[in-house]
XYZ file of N, CA and C in Angstrom:
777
model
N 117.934 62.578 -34.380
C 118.487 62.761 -33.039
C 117.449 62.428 -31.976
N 116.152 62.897 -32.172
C 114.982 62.672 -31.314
C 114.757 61.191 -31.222
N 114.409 60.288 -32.529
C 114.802 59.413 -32.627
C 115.855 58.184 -31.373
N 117.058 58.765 -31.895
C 118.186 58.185 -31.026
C 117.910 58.380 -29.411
N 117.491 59.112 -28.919
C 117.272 59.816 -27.599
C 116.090 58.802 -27.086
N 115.198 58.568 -27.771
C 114.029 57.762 -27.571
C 114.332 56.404 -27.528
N 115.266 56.234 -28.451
C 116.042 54.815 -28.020
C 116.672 54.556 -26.832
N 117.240 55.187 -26.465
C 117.935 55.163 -25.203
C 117.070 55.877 -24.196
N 116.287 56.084 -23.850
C 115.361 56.640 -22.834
C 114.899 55.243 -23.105
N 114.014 54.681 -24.094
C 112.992 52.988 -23.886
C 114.189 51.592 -23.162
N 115.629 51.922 -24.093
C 116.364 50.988 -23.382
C 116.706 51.231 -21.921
N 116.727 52.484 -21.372
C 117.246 52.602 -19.776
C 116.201 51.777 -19.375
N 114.703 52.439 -19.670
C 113.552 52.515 -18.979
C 113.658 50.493 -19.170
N 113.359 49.725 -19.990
C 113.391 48.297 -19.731
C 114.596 47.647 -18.783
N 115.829 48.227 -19.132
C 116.955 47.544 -18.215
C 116.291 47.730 -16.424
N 115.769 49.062 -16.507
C 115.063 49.093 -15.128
C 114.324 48.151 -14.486
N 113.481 48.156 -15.668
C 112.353 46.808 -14.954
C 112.640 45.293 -15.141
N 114.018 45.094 -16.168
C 114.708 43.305 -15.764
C 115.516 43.707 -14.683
N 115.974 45.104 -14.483
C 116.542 44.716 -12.923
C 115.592 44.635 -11.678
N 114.318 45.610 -11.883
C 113.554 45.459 -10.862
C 112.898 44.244 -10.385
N 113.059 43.144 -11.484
C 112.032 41.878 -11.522
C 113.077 41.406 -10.983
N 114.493 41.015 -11.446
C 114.948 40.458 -10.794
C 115.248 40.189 -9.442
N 114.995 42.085 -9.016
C 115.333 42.072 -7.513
C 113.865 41.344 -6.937
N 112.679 41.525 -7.339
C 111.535 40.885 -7.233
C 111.727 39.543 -6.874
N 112.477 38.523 -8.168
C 112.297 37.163 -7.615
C 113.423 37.233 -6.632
N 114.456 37.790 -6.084
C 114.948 37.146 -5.883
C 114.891 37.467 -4.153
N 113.819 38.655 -3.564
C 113.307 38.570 -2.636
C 112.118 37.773 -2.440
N 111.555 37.086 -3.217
C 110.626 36.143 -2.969
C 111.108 34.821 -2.820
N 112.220 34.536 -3.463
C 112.718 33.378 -2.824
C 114.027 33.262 -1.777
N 114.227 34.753 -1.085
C 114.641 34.490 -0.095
C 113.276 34.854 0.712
N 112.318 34.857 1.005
C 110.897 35.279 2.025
C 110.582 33.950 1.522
N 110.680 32.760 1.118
C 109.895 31.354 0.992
C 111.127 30.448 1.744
N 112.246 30.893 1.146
C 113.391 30.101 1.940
C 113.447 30.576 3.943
N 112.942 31.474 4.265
C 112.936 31.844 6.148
C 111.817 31.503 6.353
N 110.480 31.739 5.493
C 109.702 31.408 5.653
C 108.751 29.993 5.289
N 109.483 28.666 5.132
C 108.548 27.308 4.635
C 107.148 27.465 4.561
N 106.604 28.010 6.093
C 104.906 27.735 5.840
C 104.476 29.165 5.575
N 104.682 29.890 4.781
C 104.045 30.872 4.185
C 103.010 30.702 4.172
N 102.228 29.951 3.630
C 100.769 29.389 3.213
C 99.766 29.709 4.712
N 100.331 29.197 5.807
C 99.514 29.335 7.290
C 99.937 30.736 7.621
N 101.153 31.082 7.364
C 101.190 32.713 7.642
C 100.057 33.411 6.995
N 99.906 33.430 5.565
C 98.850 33.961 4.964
C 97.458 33.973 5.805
N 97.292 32.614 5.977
C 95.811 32.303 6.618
C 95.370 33.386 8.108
N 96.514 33.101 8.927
C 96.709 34.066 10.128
C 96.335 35.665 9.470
N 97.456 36.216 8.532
C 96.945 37.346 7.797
C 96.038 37.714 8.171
N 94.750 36.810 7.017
C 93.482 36.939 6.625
C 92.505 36.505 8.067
N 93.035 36.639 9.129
C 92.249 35.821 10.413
C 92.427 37.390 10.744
N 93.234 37.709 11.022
C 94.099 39.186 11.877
C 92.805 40.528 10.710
N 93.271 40.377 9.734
C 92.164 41.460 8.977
C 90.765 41.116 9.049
N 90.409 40.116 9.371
C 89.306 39.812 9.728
C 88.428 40.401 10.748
N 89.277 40.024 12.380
C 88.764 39.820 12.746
C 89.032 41.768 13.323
N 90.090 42.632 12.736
C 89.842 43.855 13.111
C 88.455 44.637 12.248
N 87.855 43.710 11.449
C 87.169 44.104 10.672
C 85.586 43.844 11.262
N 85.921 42.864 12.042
C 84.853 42.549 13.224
C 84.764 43.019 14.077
N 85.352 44.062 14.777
C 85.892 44.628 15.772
C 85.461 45.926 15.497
N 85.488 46.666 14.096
C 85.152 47.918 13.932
C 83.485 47.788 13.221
N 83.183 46.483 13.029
C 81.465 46.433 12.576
C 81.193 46.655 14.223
N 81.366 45.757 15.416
C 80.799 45.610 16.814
C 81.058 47.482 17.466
N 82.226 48.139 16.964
C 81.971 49.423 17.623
C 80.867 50.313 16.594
N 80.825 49.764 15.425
C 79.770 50.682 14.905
C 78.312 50.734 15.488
N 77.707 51.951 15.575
C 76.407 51.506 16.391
C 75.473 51.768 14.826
N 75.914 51.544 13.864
C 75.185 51.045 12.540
C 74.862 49.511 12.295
N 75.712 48.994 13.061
C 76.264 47.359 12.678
C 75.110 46.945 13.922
N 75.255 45.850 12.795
C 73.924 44.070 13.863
C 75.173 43.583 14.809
N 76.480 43.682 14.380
C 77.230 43.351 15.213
C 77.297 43.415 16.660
N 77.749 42.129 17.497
C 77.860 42.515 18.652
C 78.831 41.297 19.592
N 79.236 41.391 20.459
C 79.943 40.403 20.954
C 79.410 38.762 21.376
N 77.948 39.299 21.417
C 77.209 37.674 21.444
C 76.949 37.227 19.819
N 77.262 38.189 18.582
C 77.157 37.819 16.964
C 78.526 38.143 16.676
N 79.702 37.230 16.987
C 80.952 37.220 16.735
C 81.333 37.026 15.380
N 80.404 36.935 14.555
C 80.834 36.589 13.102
C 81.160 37.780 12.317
N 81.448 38.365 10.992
C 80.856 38.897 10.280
C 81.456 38.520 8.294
N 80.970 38.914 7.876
C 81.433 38.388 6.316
C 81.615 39.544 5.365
N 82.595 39.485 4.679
C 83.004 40.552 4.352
C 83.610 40.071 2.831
N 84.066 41.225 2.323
C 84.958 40.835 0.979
C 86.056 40.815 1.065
N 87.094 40.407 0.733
C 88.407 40.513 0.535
C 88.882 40.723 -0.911
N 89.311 42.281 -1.061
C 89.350 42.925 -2.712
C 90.311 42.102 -3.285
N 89.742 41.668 -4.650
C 91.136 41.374 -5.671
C 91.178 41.982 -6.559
N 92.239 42.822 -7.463
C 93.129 43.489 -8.048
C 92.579 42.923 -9.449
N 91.664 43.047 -10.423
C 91.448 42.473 -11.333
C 91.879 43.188 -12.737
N 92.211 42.841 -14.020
C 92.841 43.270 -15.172
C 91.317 43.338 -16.130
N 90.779 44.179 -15.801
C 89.325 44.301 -16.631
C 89.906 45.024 -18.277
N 90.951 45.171 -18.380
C 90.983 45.419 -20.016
C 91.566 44.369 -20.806
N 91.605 42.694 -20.178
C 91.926 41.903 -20.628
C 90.790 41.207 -21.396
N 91.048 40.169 -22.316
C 90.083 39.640 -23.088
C 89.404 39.103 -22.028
N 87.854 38.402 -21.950
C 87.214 38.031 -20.984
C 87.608 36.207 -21.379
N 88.149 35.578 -20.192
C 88.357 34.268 -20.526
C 88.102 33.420 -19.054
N 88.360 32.522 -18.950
C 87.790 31.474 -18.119
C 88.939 32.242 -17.419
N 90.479 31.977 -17.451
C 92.078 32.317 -16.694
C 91.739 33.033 -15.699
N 91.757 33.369 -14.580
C 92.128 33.980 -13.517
C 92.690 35.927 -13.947
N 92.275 36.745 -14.048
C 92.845 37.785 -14.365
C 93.655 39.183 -13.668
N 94.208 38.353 -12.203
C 94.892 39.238 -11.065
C 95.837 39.776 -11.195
N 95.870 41.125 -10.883
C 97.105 41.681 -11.148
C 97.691 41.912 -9.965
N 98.589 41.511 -9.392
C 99.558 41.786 -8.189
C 100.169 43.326 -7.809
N 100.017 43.574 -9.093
C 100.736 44.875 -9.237
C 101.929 45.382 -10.492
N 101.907 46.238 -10.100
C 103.021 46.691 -11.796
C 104.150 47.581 -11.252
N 105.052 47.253 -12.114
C 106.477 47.705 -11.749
C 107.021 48.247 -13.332
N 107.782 49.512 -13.323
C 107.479 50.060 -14.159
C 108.376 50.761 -14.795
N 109.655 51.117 -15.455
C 110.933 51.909 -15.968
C 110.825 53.206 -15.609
N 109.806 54.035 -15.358
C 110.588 55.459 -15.159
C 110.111 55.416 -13.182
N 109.826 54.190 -12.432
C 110.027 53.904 -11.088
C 111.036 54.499 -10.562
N 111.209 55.076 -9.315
C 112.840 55.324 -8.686
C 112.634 54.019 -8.327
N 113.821 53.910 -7.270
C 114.749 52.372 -6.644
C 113.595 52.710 -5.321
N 113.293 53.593 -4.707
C 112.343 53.693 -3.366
C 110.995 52.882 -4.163
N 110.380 53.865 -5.105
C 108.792 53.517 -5.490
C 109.251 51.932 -5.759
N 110.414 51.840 -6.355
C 109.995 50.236 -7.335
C 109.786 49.360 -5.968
N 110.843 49.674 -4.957
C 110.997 48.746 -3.578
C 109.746 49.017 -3.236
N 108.707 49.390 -2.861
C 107.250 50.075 -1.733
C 106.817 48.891 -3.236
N 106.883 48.959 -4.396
C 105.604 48.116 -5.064
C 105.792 46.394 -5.104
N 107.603 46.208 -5.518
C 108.034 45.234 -4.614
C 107.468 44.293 -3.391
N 107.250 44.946 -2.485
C 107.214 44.617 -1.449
C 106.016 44.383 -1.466
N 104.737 45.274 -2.070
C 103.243 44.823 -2.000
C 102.831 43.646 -3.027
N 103.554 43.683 -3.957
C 103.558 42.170 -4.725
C 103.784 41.554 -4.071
N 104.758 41.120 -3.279
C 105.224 40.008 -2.472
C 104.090 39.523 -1.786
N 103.260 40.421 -0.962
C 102.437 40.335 -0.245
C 101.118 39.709 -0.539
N 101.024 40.448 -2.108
C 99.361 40.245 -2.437
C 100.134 38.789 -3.452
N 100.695 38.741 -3.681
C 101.597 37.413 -4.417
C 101.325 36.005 -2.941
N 101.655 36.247 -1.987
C 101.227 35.041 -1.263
C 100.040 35.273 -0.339
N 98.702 36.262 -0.777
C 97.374 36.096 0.107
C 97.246 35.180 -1.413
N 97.186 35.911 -2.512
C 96.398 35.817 -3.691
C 96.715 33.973 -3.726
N 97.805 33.878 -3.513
C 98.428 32.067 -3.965
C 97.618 31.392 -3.078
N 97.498 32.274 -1.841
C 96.609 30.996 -0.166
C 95.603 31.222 -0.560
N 94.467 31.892 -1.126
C 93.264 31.991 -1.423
C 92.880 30.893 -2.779
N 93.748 30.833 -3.699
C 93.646 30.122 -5.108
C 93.425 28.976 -4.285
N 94.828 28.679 -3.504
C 95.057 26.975 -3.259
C 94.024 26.464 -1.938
N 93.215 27.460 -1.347
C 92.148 27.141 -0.422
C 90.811 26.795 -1.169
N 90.735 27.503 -2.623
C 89.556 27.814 -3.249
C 89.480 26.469 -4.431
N 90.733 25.640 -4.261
C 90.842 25.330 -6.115
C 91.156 26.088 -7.013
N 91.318 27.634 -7.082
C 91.336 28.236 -7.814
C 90.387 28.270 -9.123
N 89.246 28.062 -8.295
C 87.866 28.377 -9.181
C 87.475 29.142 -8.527
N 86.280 29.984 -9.539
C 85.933 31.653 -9.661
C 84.549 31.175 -9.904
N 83.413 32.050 -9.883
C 82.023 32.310 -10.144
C 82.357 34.056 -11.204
N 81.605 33.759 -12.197
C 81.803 35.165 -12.940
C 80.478 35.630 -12.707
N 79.886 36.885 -12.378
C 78.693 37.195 -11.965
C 78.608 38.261 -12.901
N 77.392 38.013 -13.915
C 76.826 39.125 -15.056
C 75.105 39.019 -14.424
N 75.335 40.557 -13.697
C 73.923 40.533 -13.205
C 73.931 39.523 -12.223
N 72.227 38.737 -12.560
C 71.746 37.683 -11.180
C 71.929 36.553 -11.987
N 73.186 36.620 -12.787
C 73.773 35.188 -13.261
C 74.819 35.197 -13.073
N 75.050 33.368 -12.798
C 76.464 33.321 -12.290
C 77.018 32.097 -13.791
N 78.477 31.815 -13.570
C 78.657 31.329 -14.443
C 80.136 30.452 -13.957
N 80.818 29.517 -13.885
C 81.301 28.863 -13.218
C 82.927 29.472 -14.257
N 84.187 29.811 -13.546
C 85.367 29.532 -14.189
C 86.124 28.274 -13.563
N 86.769 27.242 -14.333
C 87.614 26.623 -13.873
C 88.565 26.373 -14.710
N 89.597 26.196 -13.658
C 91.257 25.982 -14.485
C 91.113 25.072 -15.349
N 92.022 25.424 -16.067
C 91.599 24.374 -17.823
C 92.273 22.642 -17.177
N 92.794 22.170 -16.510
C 93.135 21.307 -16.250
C 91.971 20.868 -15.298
N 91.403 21.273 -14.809
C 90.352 20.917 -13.468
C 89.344 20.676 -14.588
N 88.942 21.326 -15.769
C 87.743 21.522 -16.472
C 87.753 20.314 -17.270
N 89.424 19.798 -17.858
C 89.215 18.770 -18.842
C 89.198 17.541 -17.831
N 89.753 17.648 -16.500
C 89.469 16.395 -15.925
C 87.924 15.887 -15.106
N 87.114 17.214 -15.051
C 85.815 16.541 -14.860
C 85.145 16.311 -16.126
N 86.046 16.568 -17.477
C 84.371 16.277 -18.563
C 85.084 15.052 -19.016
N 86.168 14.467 -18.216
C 86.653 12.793 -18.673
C 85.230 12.125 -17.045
N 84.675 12.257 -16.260
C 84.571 11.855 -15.360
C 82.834 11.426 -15.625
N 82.602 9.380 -15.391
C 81.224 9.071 -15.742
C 80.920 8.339 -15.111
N 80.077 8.697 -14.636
C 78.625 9.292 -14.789
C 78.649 10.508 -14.589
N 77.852 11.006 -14.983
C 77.734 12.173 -14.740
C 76.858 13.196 -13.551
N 76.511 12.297 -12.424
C 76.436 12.615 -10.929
C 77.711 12.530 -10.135
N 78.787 11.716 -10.773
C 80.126 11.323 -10.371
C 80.956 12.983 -10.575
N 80.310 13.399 -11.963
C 80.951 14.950 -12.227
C 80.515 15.978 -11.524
N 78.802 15.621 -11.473
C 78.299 17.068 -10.587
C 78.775 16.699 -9.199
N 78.850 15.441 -8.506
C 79.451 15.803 -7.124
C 81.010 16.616 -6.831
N 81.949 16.179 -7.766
C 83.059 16.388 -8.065
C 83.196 18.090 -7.680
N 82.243 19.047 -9.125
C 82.053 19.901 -9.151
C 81.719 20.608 -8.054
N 80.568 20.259 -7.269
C 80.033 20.821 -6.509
C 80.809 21.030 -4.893
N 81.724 19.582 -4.926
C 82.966 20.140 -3.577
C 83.899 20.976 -4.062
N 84.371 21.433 -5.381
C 85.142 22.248 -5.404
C 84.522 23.724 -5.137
N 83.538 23.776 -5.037
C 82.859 25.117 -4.576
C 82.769 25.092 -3.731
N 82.762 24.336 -2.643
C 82.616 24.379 -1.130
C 83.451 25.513 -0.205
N 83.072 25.692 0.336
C 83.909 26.979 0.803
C 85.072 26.247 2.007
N 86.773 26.584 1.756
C 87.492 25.767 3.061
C 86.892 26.519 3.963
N 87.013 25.932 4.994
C 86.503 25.835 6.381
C 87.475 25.552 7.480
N 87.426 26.348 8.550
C 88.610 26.397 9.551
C 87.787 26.638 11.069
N 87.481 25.852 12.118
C 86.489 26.253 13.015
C 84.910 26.098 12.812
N 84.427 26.198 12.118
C 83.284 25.697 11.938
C 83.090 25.759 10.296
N 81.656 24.761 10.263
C 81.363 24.438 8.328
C 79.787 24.532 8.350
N 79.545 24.917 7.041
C 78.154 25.381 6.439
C 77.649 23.518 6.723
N 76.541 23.499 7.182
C 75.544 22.470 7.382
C 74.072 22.948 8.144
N 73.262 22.626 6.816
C 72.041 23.302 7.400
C 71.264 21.801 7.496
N 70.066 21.832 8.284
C 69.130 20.349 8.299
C 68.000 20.987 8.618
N 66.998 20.390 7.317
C 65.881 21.208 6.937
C 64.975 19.940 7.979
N 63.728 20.846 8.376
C 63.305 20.213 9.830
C 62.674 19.084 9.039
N 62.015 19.871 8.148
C 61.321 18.224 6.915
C 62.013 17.089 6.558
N 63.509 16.836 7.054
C 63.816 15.768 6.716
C 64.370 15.513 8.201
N 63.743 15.353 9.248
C 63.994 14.992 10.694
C 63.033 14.205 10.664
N 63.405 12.913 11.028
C 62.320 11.985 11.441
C 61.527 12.130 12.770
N 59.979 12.134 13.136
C 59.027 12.759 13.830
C 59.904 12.227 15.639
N 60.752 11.450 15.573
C 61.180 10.819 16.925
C 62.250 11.851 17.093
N 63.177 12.602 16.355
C 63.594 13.315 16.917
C 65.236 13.198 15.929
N 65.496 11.761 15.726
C 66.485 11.228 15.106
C 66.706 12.018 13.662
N 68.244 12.035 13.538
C 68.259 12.500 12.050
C 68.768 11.309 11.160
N 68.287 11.562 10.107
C 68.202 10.219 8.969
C 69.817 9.849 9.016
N 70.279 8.946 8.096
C 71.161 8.587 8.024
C 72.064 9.095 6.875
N 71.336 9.487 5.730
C 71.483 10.110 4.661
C 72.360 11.582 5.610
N 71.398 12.350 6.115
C 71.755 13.754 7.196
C 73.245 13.425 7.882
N 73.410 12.220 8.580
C 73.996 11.759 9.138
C 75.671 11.663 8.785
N 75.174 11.291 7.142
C 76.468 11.159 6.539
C 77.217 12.377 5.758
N 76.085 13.450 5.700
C 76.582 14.572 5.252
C 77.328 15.569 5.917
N 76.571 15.366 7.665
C 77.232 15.645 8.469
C 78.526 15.344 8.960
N 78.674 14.156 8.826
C 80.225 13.463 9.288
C 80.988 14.282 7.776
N 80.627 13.846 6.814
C 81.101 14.512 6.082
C 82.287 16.065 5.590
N 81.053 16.518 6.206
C 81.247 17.675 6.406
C 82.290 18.801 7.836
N 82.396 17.688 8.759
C 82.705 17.975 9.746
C 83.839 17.650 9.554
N 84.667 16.487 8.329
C 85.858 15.905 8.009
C 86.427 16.893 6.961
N 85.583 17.902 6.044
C 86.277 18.681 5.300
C 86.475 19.754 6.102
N 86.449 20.048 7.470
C 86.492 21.289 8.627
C 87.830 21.346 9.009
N 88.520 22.360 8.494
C 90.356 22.026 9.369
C 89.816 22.259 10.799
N 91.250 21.811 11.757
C 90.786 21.995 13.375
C 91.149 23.672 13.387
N 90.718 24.002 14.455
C 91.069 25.981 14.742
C 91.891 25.918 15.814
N 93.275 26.737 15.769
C 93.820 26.555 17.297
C 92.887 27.467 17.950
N 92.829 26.865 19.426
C 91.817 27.153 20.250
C 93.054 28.061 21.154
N 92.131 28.686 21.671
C 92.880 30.084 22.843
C 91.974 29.517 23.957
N 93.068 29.309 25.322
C 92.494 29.420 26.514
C 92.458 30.933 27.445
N 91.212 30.567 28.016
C 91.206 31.853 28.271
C 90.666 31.570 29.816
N 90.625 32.939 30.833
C 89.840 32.489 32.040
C 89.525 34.016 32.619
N 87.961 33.808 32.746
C 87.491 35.029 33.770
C 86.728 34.848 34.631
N 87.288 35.503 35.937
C 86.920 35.567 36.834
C 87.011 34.084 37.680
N 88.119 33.749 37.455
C 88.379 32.350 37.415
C 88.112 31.058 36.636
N 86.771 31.581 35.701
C 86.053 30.456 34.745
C 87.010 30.387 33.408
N 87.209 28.552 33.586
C 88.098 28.594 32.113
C 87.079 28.545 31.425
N 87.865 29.669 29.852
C 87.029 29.504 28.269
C 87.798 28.999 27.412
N 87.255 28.492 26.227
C 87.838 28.202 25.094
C 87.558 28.817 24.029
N 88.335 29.843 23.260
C 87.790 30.654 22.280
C 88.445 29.805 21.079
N 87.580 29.667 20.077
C 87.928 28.919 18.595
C 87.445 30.091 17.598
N 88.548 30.042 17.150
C 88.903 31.145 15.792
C 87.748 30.417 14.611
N 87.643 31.184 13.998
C 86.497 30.742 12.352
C 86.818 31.605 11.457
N 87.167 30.665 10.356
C 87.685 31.240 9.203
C 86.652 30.652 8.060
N 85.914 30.965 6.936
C 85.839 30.682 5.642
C 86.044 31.221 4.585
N 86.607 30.684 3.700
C 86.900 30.983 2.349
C 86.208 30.518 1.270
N 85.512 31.059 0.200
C 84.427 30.935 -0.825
C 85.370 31.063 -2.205
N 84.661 30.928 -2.575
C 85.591 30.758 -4.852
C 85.400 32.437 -4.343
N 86.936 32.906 -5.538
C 86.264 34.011 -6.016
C 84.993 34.333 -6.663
N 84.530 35.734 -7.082
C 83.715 35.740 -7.245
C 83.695 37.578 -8.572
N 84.105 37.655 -9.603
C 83.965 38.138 -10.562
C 83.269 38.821 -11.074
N 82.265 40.120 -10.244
C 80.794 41.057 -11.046
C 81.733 41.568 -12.165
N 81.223 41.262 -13.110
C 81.131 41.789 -14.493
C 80.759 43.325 -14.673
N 79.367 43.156 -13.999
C 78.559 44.640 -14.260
C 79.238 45.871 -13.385
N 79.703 45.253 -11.974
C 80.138 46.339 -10.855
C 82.069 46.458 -10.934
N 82.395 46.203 -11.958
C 84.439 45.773 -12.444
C 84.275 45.937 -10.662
N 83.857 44.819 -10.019
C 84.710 44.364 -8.600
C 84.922 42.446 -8.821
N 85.995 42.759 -7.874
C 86.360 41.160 -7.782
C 86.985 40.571 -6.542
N 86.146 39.318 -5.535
C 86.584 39.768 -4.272
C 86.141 38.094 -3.788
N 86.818 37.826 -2.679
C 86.641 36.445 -2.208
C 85.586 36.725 -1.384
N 84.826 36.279 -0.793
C 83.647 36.354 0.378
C 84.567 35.311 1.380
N 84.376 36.057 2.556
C 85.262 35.690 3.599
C 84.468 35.726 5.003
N 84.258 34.643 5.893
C 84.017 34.833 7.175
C 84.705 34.363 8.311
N 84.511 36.046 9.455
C 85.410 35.705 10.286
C 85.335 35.408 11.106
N 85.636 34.959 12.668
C 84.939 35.126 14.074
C 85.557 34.447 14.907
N 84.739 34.095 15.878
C 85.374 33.278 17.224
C 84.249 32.501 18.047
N 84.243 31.724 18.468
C 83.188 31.616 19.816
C 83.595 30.880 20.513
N 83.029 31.302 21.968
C 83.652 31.160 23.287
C 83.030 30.136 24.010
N 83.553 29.168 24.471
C 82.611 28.172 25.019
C 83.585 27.666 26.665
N 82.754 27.376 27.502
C 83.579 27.075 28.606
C 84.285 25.890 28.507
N 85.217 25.896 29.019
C 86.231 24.674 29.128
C 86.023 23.874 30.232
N 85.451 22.492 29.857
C 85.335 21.333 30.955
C 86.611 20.597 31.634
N 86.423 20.818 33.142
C 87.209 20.534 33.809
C 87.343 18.995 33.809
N 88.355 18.624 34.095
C 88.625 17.051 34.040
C 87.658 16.385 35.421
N 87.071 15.471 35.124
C 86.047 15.070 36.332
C 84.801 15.847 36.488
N 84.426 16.561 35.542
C 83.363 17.348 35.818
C 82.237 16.726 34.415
């Protein structure tokens, strides 16, 4: 009899969760059908948590922060499955939905899948969806098995490490990582051409930022939003797992026409 009872308690409890999934997809593809650019919604998201996150470093009087250091860099947590086998795959869990759920809890977890279901997708597809696994002060590269077999077809093999090395690049929205070491400035002042091209370069993998006009005290400004996004990034030793993210703005005056 105990038996039988247990049967039918495991069968309610699964019919629950093919109905809960179902209701799952089938609010995700009505939120992709109102919504087409999901993907830039996300980004905004991650601009908006950002930059309140910049906002409460500048009121801390702990923080370097300040309104003339508009930046700051931070983590953005991911949800990781640390009792899974350890493999190259991506190991995020969105969340879990579950048979003895009511119809309220299953909807509230619902709804945060949805959510962490399209940061988690805009972060992959900004990143490549390559990871750094960090054991200790070693790092160790994950990439999608399709990305992995198509750079070890790729020769020469400076043809592979360049390959490699832009997929780590962090996207860029408003401004991009370019440093120029003074030792390679020629003594006239000029930067090499080599510099030159890394720069253009680099300034071409930069999305544009919508710019905000602004005006005080009659002076027009132009504030440009800054966003970057880095590979995930996987500590082993600390079970955290988190994108490195920077946020900010800077304000520059707006030139008048004829001036």
């Amino acid at each position: 009899m105990r038996a039988s009872k247990k049967r039918a308690k495991a069968a309610r409890s699964e019919a629950r969760v093919k109905q809960y999934l179902a209701e799952l997809n089938a609010r995700m593809d009505a939120y992709e059908r109102r919504n087409p650019h999901w993907q830039t919604q996300a980004i905004f998201w991650l601009l908006e948590s950002g930059l309140k996150c910049l906002q409460q470093w500048i009121a801390s009087p702990q923080s370097e922060a300040s309104w003339e250091q508009s930046i700051v860099s931070y983590h953005y947590p991911v949800t990781w499955n640390w009792q899974a086998a350890e493999t190259d795959r991506l190991q995020i869990n969105y969340g879990e939905i579950r048979g003895d759920h009511s119809r309220a809890k299953a909807s509230k977890v619902i709804n945060r899948i949805i959510v962490e279901t399209i940061i988690q997708t805009t972060l992959q597809r900004l990143t490549s969806a390559v990871a750094w696994q960090k054991k200790g002060s070693g790092y160790r590269r994950l990439l999608p098995e399709d990305v992995a077999v198509a750079l070890g077809k790729m020769r020469p093999s400076r043809r592979r490490d360049a390959a490699l090395n832009a997929l780590y690049r962090p996207w860029s929205m408003g401004a991009t990582d370019f440093g120029i070491d003074e030792a390679v400035v020629k003594k006239s002042g000029a930067v090499s051409k080599e510099m030159q091209r890394e720069l253009r370069e680099a300034t071409l993998r930069m999305v544009p930022s919508p710019d905000i006009k602004l005006s005080v005290d009659g002076h027009p400004l132009l504030l440009t939003l800054i966003l970057q996004v880095y590979p995930l990034v996987v500590d082993v030793k600390l079970k955290q797992a988190y994108y490195p993210l920077t946020v900010g703005f800077n304000v520059t005056p707006k030139v008048r026409r004829g001036q």
